Tab-separated table of C-alpha atoms in Angstrom:
chain	number	residue	atom	x	y	z
R	14	MET	CA	39.367	-4.285	-39.417
R	15	SER	CA	40.737	-4.592	-35.896
R	16	ASP	CA	43.901	-3.072	-34.407
R	17	SER	CA	45.462	-5.770	-32.230
R	18	ASN	CA	47.561	-3.121	-30.448
R	19	VAL	CA	44.394	-1.517	-29.000
R	20	LEU	CA	43.131	-4.848	-27.660
R	21	THR	CA	46.556	-5.664	-26.179
R	22	ILE	CA	46.849	-2.307	-24.394
R	23	VAL	CA	43.323	-2.568	-22.938
R	24	GLU	CA	43.861	-6.129	-21.718
R	25	ARG	CA	47.372	-5.659	-20.270
R	26	HIS	CA	47.663	-2.085	-19.085
R	27	CYS	CA	44.239	-0.537	-18.505
R	28	THR	CA	41.103	-1.331	-16.492
R	29	TYR	CA	38.243	0.378	-18.278
R	30	SER	CA	34.668	0.251	-17.040
R	31	ASN	CA	33.410	-0.139	-20.628
R	32	ALA	CA	36.299	-1.794	-22.452
R	33	ASN	CA	34.201	-2.791	-25.494
R	34	ARG	CA	33.236	0.815	-26.173
R	35	VAL	CA	36.873	1.984	-25.754
R	36	ILE	CA	38.156	-0.632	-28.201
R	37	ARG	CA	35.452	0.119	-30.758
R	38	ASP	CA	35.887	3.923	-30.714
R	39	CYS	CA	39.713	3.779	-30.728
R	40	GLU	CA	39.819	1.325	-33.614
R	41	GLU	CA	37.285	3.435	-35.514
R	42	ALA	CA	39.394	6.605	-35.064
R	43	ILE	CA	42.671	4.855	-35.982
R	44	PHE	CA	41.197	3.168	-39.051
R	45	SER	CA	39.394	6.288	-40.320
R	46	THR	CA	42.108	8.933	-39.814
R	47	ASN	CA	45.155	6.725	-40.554
R	48	THR	CA	47.252	9.317	-38.654
R	49	LEU	CA	46.718	8.111	-35.063
R	50	ARG	CA	48.364	5.198	-33.252
R	51	ALA	CA	47.484	3.559	-29.944
R	52	ARG	CA	49.989	3.639	-27.118
R	53	ALA	CA	49.965	2.836	-23.403
R	54	GLY	CA	50.458	5.992	-21.359
R	55	SER	CA	49.909	7.360	-17.885
R	56	LEU	CA	48.314	10.513	-16.518
R	57	ILE	CA	48.875	12.076	-13.086
R	58	LEU	CA	45.724	13.563	-11.573
R	59	ASN	CA	45.570	16.625	-9.365
R	60	ASN	CA	45.421	14.393	-6.278
R	61	GLY	CA	48.760	12.806	-7.259
R	62	LYS	CA	47.244	9.505	-8.374
R	63	GLU	CA	48.658	8.005	-11.561
R	64	GLU	CA	46.368	6.180	-13.963
R	65	LYS	CA	47.307	3.879	-16.836
R	66	LEU	CA	45.361	5.004	-19.881
R	67	MET	CA	45.031	4.412	-23.589
R	68	VAL	CA	46.679	7.257	-25.588
R	69	LEU	CA	46.060	7.950	-29.268
R	70	LYS	CA	49.204	9.710	-30.575
R	71	GLY	CA	49.524	11.287	-34.000
R	72	THR	CA	48.297	14.248	-36.008
R	73	ILE	CA	44.967	15.834	-36.936
R	74	CYS	CA	44.679	17.079	-40.509
R	75	MET	CA	43.313	20.611	-40.953
R	76	LYS	CA	42.761	22.985	-43.874
R	77	PHE	CA	44.075	26.511	-43.400
R	78	ARG	CA	44.052	29.132	-46.160
R	79	GLY	CA	43.603	26.508	-48.847
R	80	ASP	CA	46.485	24.305	-47.669
R	81	TYR	CA	46.438	21.166	-45.491
R	82	TYR	CA	48.516	20.847	-42.329
R	83	HIS	CA	48.993	18.255	-39.561
R	84	THR	CA	48.634	19.263	-35.887
R	85	PRO	CA	50.343	16.831	-33.466
R	86	VAL	CA	47.946	15.765	-30.637
R	87	GLU	CA	47.632	13.215	-27.853
R	88	ILE	CA	44.152	11.934	-26.959
R	89	PHE	CA	43.893	10.327	-23.486
R	90	VAL	CA	40.929	7.954	-22.986
R	91	PRO	CA	39.758	8.169	-19.316
R	92	ILE	CA	38.896	5.118	-17.197
R	93	MET	CA	35.194	6.135	-17.099
R	94	TYR	CA	34.942	6.617	-20.878
R	95	PRO	CA	32.423	7.244	-22.471
R	96	ILE	CA	30.793	8.819	-19.398
R	97	VAL	CA	33.816	11.122	-19.071
R	98	PRO	CA	35.015	12.790	-22.320
R	99	PRO	CA	38.553	12.280	-23.659
R	100	ILE	CA	41.402	14.596	-22.588
R	101	VAL	CA	43.242	16.140	-25.542
R	102	TYR	CA	46.637	17.888	-25.608
R	103	VAL	CA	48.331	19.661	-28.522
R	104	ARG	CA	52.018	18.564	-28.537
R	105	PRO	CA	54.100	21.020	-30.615
R	106	SER	CA	57.388	19.889	-32.150
R	107	GLN	CA	60.728	21.558	-31.424
R	108	ASP	CA	60.306	24.149	-34.210
R	109	MET	CA	56.697	25.028	-33.251
R	110	LEU	CA	55.030	27.044	-30.467
R	111	ILE	CA	51.504	27.224	-29.033
R	112	LYS	CA	49.754	30.438	-29.957
R	113	ARG	CA	49.269	32.662	-26.936
R	114	GLY	CA	45.666	33.473	-25.980
R	115	HIS	CA	44.236	30.829	-28.261
R	116	LYS	CA	40.503	30.423	-27.836
R	117	HIS	CA	40.523	26.629	-27.553
R	118	VAL	CA	44.093	25.696	-26.433
R	119	ASP	CA	45.813	26.897	-23.244
R	120	THR	CA	49.539	27.447	-22.739
R	121	GLU	CA	50.041	23.841	-21.608
R	122	GLY	CA	48.447	22.528	-24.789
R	123	MET	CA	45.177	21.308	-23.235
R	124	VAL	CA	42.307	21.521	-25.715
R	125	TYR	CA	38.900	23.081	-24.881
R	126	LEU	CA	36.153	22.523	-27.437
R	127	PRO	CA	32.344	22.938	-27.488
R	128	TYR	CA	32.195	19.291	-28.532
R	129	LEU	CA	33.879	18.264	-25.257
R	130	HIS	CA	31.696	20.623	-23.233
R	131	GLU	CA	28.531	19.140	-24.761
R	132	TRP	CA	29.765	15.551	-24.525
R	133	ARG	CA	27.028	12.865	-24.538
R	134	PRO	CA	28.058	9.254	-23.843
R	135	ASN	CA	25.505	7.740	-26.207
R	136	THR	CA	26.157	9.939	-29.279
R	137	HIS	CA	29.673	11.393	-29.087
R	138	THR	CA	32.787	9.465	-30.175
R	139	ILE	CA	36.539	9.996	-30.564
R	140	LEU	CA	36.251	10.104	-34.351
R	141	ASP	CA	33.710	12.930	-34.177
R	142	LEU	CA	36.060	14.691	-31.746
R	143	CYS	CA	38.844	14.506	-34.370
R	144	THR	CA	36.481	15.936	-36.977
R	145	SER	CA	35.523	18.795	-34.660
R	146	MET	CA	39.203	19.587	-33.874
R	147	SER	CA	40.008	19.622	-37.599
R	148	LYS	CA	37.280	22.187	-38.288
R	149	VAL	CA	38.085	24.386	-35.273
R	150	PHE	CA	41.867	24.335	-35.815
R	151	GLY	CA	41.324	25.093	-39.507
R	152	MET	CA	39.627	28.357	-38.566
R	153	ASP	CA	42.259	29.272	-35.937
R	154	PRO	CA	45.471	27.180	-35.904
R	155	PRO	CA	46.850	26.603	-32.365
R	156	LEU	CA	50.526	26.305	-33.505
R	157	TYR	CA	52.995	28.434	-35.413
R	158	GLN	CA	56.643	28.096	-36.406
R	159	ARG	CA	59.547	29.584	-34.493
R	160	VAL	CA	60.513	31.788	-37.501
R	161	ASP	CA	60.441	35.482	-36.601
R	162	SER	CA	59.254	36.507	-40.052
R	163	TYR	CA	56.264	34.122	-39.946
R	164	VAL	CA	53.369	35.110	-37.795
R	165	PRO	CA	49.934	33.705	-38.734
R	166	SER	CA	47.012	36.064	-39.011
R	167	ASN	CA	44.954	36.392	-35.857
R	168	SER	CA	47.859	34.704	-34.064
R	169	PHE	CA	47.450	36.588	-30.803
R	170	LYS	CA	44.177	36.908	-28.985
R	171	ALA	CA	44.113	38.613	-25.641
R	172	ASN	CA	40.842	37.060	-24.584
R	173	THR	CA	40.832	34.065	-22.282
R	174	PRO	CA	39.223	30.836	-23.472
R	175	SER	CA	35.486	31.433	-23.894
R	176	PHE	CA	34.423	27.872	-23.030
R	177	ASN	CA	34.601	26.100	-19.696
R	178	TYR	CA	34.324	22.368	-20.243
R	179	GLY	CA	34.645	21.220	-16.652
R	180	VAL	CA	37.768	19.148	-17.436
R	181	ASN	CA	40.321	18.857	-14.655
R	182	ARG	CA	43.908	19.886	-15.384
R	183	PHE	CA	46.347	17.005	-15.708
R	184	SER	CA	50.110	16.903	-15.935
R	185	TYR	CA	51.546	14.627	-18.556
R	186	LYS	CA	54.042	11.924	-17.780
R	187	ASN	CA	55.116	9.316	-20.277
R	188	ASP	CA	58.336	7.729	-21.391
R	189	PHE	CA	57.365	8.299	-25.013
R	190	ILE	CA	58.220	11.736	-26.457
R	191	ALA	CA	56.431	12.578	-29.674
R	192	LYS	CA	58.766	13.439	-32.503
R	193	SER	CA	57.009	15.118	-35.324
R	194	SER	CA	58.294	15.452	-38.854
R	195	ASN	CA	61.143	17.848	-39.637
R	196	ASP	CA	58.653	20.473	-40.730
R	197	GLY	CA	55.546	20.604	-38.534
R	198	ALA	CA	53.706	22.555	-41.167
R	199	LYS	CA	54.803	20.308	-44.036
R	200	LYS	CA	52.183	19.630	-46.646
R	201	GLU	CA	51.318	15.979	-46.894
R	202	TRP	CA	48.062	14.081	-47.416
R	203	LYS	CA	45.170	16.211	-48.680
R	204	PRO	CA	41.695	15.077	-47.724
R	205	PRO	CA	38.640	16.218	-49.666
R	206	GLU	CA	37.019	19.621	-49.264
R	207	ASN	CA	34.509	18.514	-46.644
R	208	ILE	CA	36.595	16.738	-44.044
R	209	ASN	CA	34.762	13.739	-42.595
R	210	PHE	CA	36.683	10.743	-41.354
R	211	ARG	CA	33.707	8.565	-40.553
R	212	LYS	CA	33.445	5.277	-42.382
R	213	ASN	CA	30.560	2.897	-42.664
R	214	VAL	CA	31.392	0.537	-39.875
R	215	ASN	CA	29.330	-2.524	-39.117
R	216	GLU	CA	27.642	-1.796	-35.731
R	217	SER	CA	26.823	-5.264	-34.468
R	218	ASP	CA	27.072	-4.348	-30.800
R	219	GLU	CA	26.524	-7.280	-28.464
R	220	LEU	CA	26.071	-4.933	-25.531
R	221	ARG	CA	23.190	-3.211	-27.241
R	222	GLU	CA	21.514	-6.553	-27.887
R	223	LYS	CA	22.061	-7.574	-24.283
R	224	ILE	CA	20.591	-4.315	-23.001
R	225	LYS	CA	17.698	-4.717	-25.422
R	226	ALA	CA	17.001	-8.240	-24.120
R	227	GLN	CA	17.193	-7.044	-20.523
R	228	LEU	CA	14.841	-4.167	-21.257
R	229	GLN	CA	12.389	-6.496	-22.975
R	230	LYS	CA	12.514	-8.860	-20.018
R	231	ALA	CA	12.019	-6.029	-17.541
R	232	LEU	CA	9.160	-4.575	-19.573
R	233	LYS	CA	7.501	-7.991	-19.877
R	234	LYS	CA	7.746	-8.493	-16.130
R	235	ARG	CA	6.419	-5.003	-15.536
R	236	PHE	CA	3.501	-5.581	-17.915
R	237	THR	CA	2.744	-8.884	-16.198
R	238	ASP	CA	2.745	-7.219	-12.784
R	239	LEU	CA	0.540	-4.428	-14.090
R	240	ALA	CA	-1.871	-6.943	-15.626
R	241	GLU	CA	-2.109	-8.849	-12.332
R	242	GLU	CA	-2.619	-5.612	-10.420
R	243	ILE	CA	-5.307	-4.494	-12.865
R	244	ASP	CA	-7.063	-7.880	-12.578
R	245	SER	CA	-7.011	-7.654	-8.787
R	246	GLN	CA	-8.379	-4.115	-8.927
R	247	ILE	CA	-11.120	-5.257	-11.319
R	248	ASP	CA	-12.043	-8.097	-8.933
R	249	ILE	CA	-12.186	-5.612	-6.054
R	250	LEU	CA	-14.362	-3.302	-8.175
R	251	ASN	CA	-16.736	-6.161	-9.056
R	252	SER	CA	-17.033	-7.173	-5.408
R	253	LEU	CA	-17.689	-3.549	-4.476
R	254	ASN	CA	-20.389	-3.304	-7.139
R	255	SER	CA	-22.065	-6.497	-5.894
R	256	ASN	CA	-21.842	-5.258	-2.313
R	257	LYS	CA	-23.291	-1.949	-3.472
R	258	SER	CA	-26.362	-3.667	-4.973
R	259	ALA	CA	-26.788	-5.755	-1.798
R	260	MET	CA	-26.499	-2.657	0.362
R	261	GLU	CA	-29.057	-0.851	-1.785
R	262	GLY	CA	-31.499	-3.762	-1.311
R	263	LYS	CA	-30.907	-3.705	2.445
R	264	LYS	CA	-31.381	0.061	2.408
R	265	VAL	CA	-34.797	-0.329	0.756
R	266	LYS	CA	-35.798	-2.936	3.356
R	267	LEU	CA	-34.631	-0.709	6.190
R	268	GLU	CA	-36.634	2.194	4.790
R	269	GLU	CA	-39.739	-0.026	4.665
R	270	GLN	CA	-39.115	-1.153	8.246
R	271	LYS	CA	-38.626	2.456	9.243
R	272	LYS	CA	-41.994	3.375	7.775
R	273	THR	CA	-43.599	0.407	9.571
R	274	VAL	CA	-41.996	1.361	12.882
R	275	GLU	CA	-43.093	4.974	12.459
R	276	GLY	CA	-46.664	3.800	11.846
R	277	LEU	CA	-46.532	1.561	14.936
R	278	LEU	CA	-45.111	4.422	16.947
R	279	ILE	CA	-47.971	6.682	15.909
R	280	SER	CA	-50.570	3.994	16.743
R	281	SER	CA	-48.881	3.281	20.100
R	282	LYS	CA	-49.009	6.993	20.948
R	283	GLU	CA	-52.718	7.003	20.091
R	284	LYS	CA	-53.322	3.942	22.278
R	285	PHE	CA	-51.317	5.515	25.075
R	286	ASN	CA	-53.439	8.628	24.910
R	287	GLU	CA	-56.595	6.486	25.000
R	288	LEU	CA	-55.299	4.616	28.052
R	289	GLU	CA	-54.526	7.878	29.801
R	290	GLU	CA	-58.049	9.132	29.127
R	291	TYR	CA	-59.486	5.837	30.363
R	292	SER	CA	-57.380	5.915	33.523
R	293	ILE	CA	-58.570	9.466	34.191
R	294	GLN	CA	-62.150	8.301	33.808
R	295	LEU	CA	-61.577	5.382	36.194
R	296	GLU	CA	-59.979	7.662	38.751
R	297	GLY	CA	-63.069	9.843	38.592
R	298	LYS	CA	-65.367	6.868	39.119
R	299	CYS	CA	-63.347	5.154	41.891
R	300	GLN	CA	-63.160	7.841	44.532
R	301	GLU	CA	-63.736	5.509	47.492
R	302	LYS	CA	-60.862	3.302	48.635
R	303	SER	CA	-61.623	-0.414	49.159
R	304	ASP	CA	-59.689	-3.127	50.966
R	305	PRO	CA	-58.524	-6.011	48.698
R	306	GLU	CA	-59.212	-8.475	51.504
R	307	ASP	CA	-62.912	-7.690	51.242
R	308	TYR	CA	-62.936	-9.359	47.852
R	309	ILE	CA	-61.519	-12.631	49.252
R	310	GLN	CA	-64.379	-14.371	51.177
R	311	PRO	CA	-64.832	-18.141	51.593
R	312	ASN	CA	-68.094	-19.631	50.358
R	313	ASP	CA	-68.471	-22.464	52.908
R	314	LEU	CA	-67.371	-23.452	56.397
R	315	LEU	CA	-64.494	-25.707	55.300
R	316	SER	CA	-63.007	-22.982	53.074
R	317	LYS	CA	-63.236	-20.464	55.891
R	318	GLN	CA	-61.529	-22.897	58.314
R	319	LEU	CA	-58.807	-23.684	55.715
R	320	LEU	CA	-58.083	-19.980	55.192
R	321	SER	CA	-57.712	-19.460	58.920
R	322	LEU	CA	-55.303	-22.413	59.259
R	323	VAL	CA	-53.122	-21.233	56.346
R	324	ALA	CA	-52.885	-17.761	57.882
R	325	GLU	CA	-51.927	-19.245	61.234
R	326	ASN	CA	-49.210	-21.429	59.647
R	327	MET	CA	-47.686	-18.442	57.844
R	328	ALA	CA	-47.776	-16.368	61.010
R	329	ILE	CA	-45.893	-19.094	62.891
R	330	GLU	CA	-43.271	-19.155	60.093
R	331	ASP	CA	-42.773	-15.393	60.500
R	332	ALA	CA	-42.461	-15.774	64.242
R	333	LEU	CA	-39.823	-18.499	63.932
R	334	TYR	CA	-37.821	-16.293	61.533
R	335	SER	CA	-38.009	-13.414	63.987
R	336	LEU	CA	-36.761	-15.685	66.777
R	337	ASP	CA	-33.810	-16.733	64.639
R	338	GLN	CA	-32.890	-13.101	64.014
R	339	ALA	CA	-33.209	-12.281	67.701
R	340	LEU	CA	-30.918	-15.184	68.616
R	341	VAL	CA	-28.360	-14.057	66.038
R	342	ASN	CA	-28.478	-10.503	67.410
R	343	CYS	CA	-28.199	-11.850	70.980
R	344	SER	CA	-31.507	-10.242	71.876
R	345	ILE	CA	-32.732	-13.401	73.697
R	346	SER	CA	-30.953	-16.264	75.356
R	347	SER	CA	-30.765	-19.721	73.974
R	348	GLU	CA	-33.088	-21.103	76.646
R	349	GLU	CA	-35.798	-18.578	75.810
R	350	PHE	CA	-35.292	-19.271	72.142
R	351	LEU	CA	-35.740	-23.017	72.635
R	352	ASN	CA	-38.860	-22.602	74.804
R	353	GLU	CA	-40.546	-20.298	72.299
R	354	VAL	CA	-39.595	-22.517	69.387
R	355	ARG	CA	-41.111	-25.564	71.137
R	356	LYS	CA	-44.392	-23.731	71.710
R	357	LEU	CA	-44.613	-22.409	68.183
R	358	THR	CA	-43.704	-25.710	66.532
R	359	ARG	CA	-46.429	-27.491	68.518
R	360	LYS	CA	-49.009	-24.977	67.312
R	361	GLN	CA	-47.667	-25.197	63.775
R	362	PHE	CA	-47.834	-28.987	63.820
R	363	ALA	CA	-51.441	-28.924	65.028
R	364	ALA	CA	-52.401	-26.316	62.426
R	365	ARG	CA	-50.804	-28.262	59.590
R	366	ALA	CA	-52.454	-31.533	60.712
R	367	LEU	CA	-55.858	-29.845	60.859
R	368	GLU	CA	-55.167	-28.213	57.460
R	369	ASN	CA	-54.553	-31.637	55.914
R	370	LYS	CA	-57.805	-32.958	57.404
R	371	VAL	CA	-59.773	-30.029	55.996
R	372	LEU	CA	-58.238	-30.562	52.562
R	373	LEU	CA	-59.157	-34.261	52.729
R	374	ALA	CA	-62.722	-33.415	53.737
R	375	GLN	CA	-63.041	-30.947	50.836
R	376	LYS	CA	-61.767	-33.575	48.443
R	377	GLN	CA	-64.259	-36.196	49.687
R	378	LYS	CA	-67.063	-33.644	49.399
R	379	PHE	CA	-66.063	-32.793	45.860
R	380	ASP	CA	-65.858	-36.478	44.939
R	381	ASN	CA	-69.287	-37.155	46.367
R	382	LYS	CA	-70.777	-34.270	44.409
R	383	SER	CA	-69.121	-35.485	41.258
R	384	ALA	CA	-70.387	-39.053	41.775
R	385	SER	CA	-73.957	-37.922	42.438
R	386	LEU	CA	-73.860	-35.644	39.421
R	387	ALA	CA	-72.590	-38.460	37.231
R	388	LYS	CA	-75.307	-40.778	38.555
R	389	CYS	CA	-78.002	-38.249	37.856
R	390	LEU	CA	-76.681	-37.659	34.401
R	391	SER	CA	-76.625	-41.381	33.622
R	392	GLN	CA	-80.209	-41.833	34.874
R	393	GLU	CA	-81.385	-38.862	32.891
R	394	SER	CA	-79.685	-40.210	29.763
R	395	GLU	CA	-81.462	-43.561	30.207
R	396	ARG	CA	-84.816	-41.781	30.580
R	397	SER	CA	-84.217	-39.639	27.558
R	398	GLY	CA	-83.360	-42.684	25.498
R	399	PHE	CA	-86.493	-44.448	26.652
R	400	TYR	CA	-88.758	-41.542	25.857
R	401	LYS	CA	-86.982	-40.919	22.647
R	402	ARG	CA	-87.849	-44.395	21.483
R	403	LYS	CA	-91.472	-43.921	22.547
R	404	GLY	CA	-91.920	-40.490	21.187
R	405	GLY	CA	-90.975	-36.960	22.100
R	406	TYR	CA	-90.154	-36.206	25.690
R	407	LYS	CA	-87.258	-33.830	26.088
R	408	PRO	CA	-85.658	-33.692	29.552
R	409	ASN	CA	-84.827	-30.423	31.246
R	410	TYR	CA	-81.225	-30.285	32.605
R	411	THR	CA	-81.597	-27.023	34.456
R	412	LYS	CA	-82.650	-28.750	37.651
R	413	PHE	CA	-79.466	-30.811	37.698
R	414	HIS	CA	-77.416	-27.669	37.234
R	415	THR	CA	-79.264	-26.089	40.071
R	416	VAL	CA	-78.641	-29.112	42.268
R	417	SER	CA	-74.956	-29.182	41.394
R	418	LYS	CA	-74.617	-25.603	42.426
């Protein structure tokens, strides 16, 4: 069952952050208690700002000393409901007063309850708030009549309210003034012994389904991301394991190479020690110093003449270089330089010409020796073939070797 008045007030007068929850809870409270009605009201905050709110006006049934009574209340539904709990005021009629020092109601009629202090948006509702007020007010009624002879028991309590619910004080402003029945304590409808206004209401909440779908989508995406991340980490682990095996193989090879190098190092040290010992022995044997030029001696006259000409040519080259340096350093004049260069170049030309002749003569001599040796060898081969056919003569080649030398 739906109260069209609640929907109209929410759509026309109020701007709730969770309008579906406000409509559902208000309709549930109105339908279950049958003593509350929805109205459009306003509330002025401490900062002077006025807010248009949904107000549930009516009475809360309570049982006191075996009889049932109706307490007039106004339940304001805040803009941030259900995050912020409802604000409840007790509105006494003209022949009723608020009990001084009441534990749960102040002098202005504002209600303080443990249920409001422990408010949870997901579990607490306006209907449960009505049930809690009925039980609390049944143990200690907040109102009494203006009759001097009637004073309820435990009517005055000097203690201040024992609960602090963190609810800001509001001042009430509304063009509607609640008019209760002629007798505020008049006996009317009697609920059962255990007061419970909750009915079995069909809770097909679209918002819950939407949130469920969003959560499923988010979880699926999260699981997909985690699966991809795990797969990437597994791939990295596999590559690391393969690299580990490769590195272990390379480590074994390096250890083998290390052993080989250490062996070579030991053998090289041994060889080095042997060479040192051998060098010491040679130094002991070679005490006399010898000139390297003594070991270079020509064997014939042409070689001796060629060696002399080569030495002369090189000496002339050194002299020409020295003349160039002297001319650069301005040690000699250009005329002296030219005269000396002419003399030296003539000598160098003659030496080089004679050197070429000697080389040619050596070549002709070598060719002649080669031709005679080849002739002798051919003759000897003919003789050996002749005697070989006739029977066993073996030539002796040592004489040819001696001649060639």
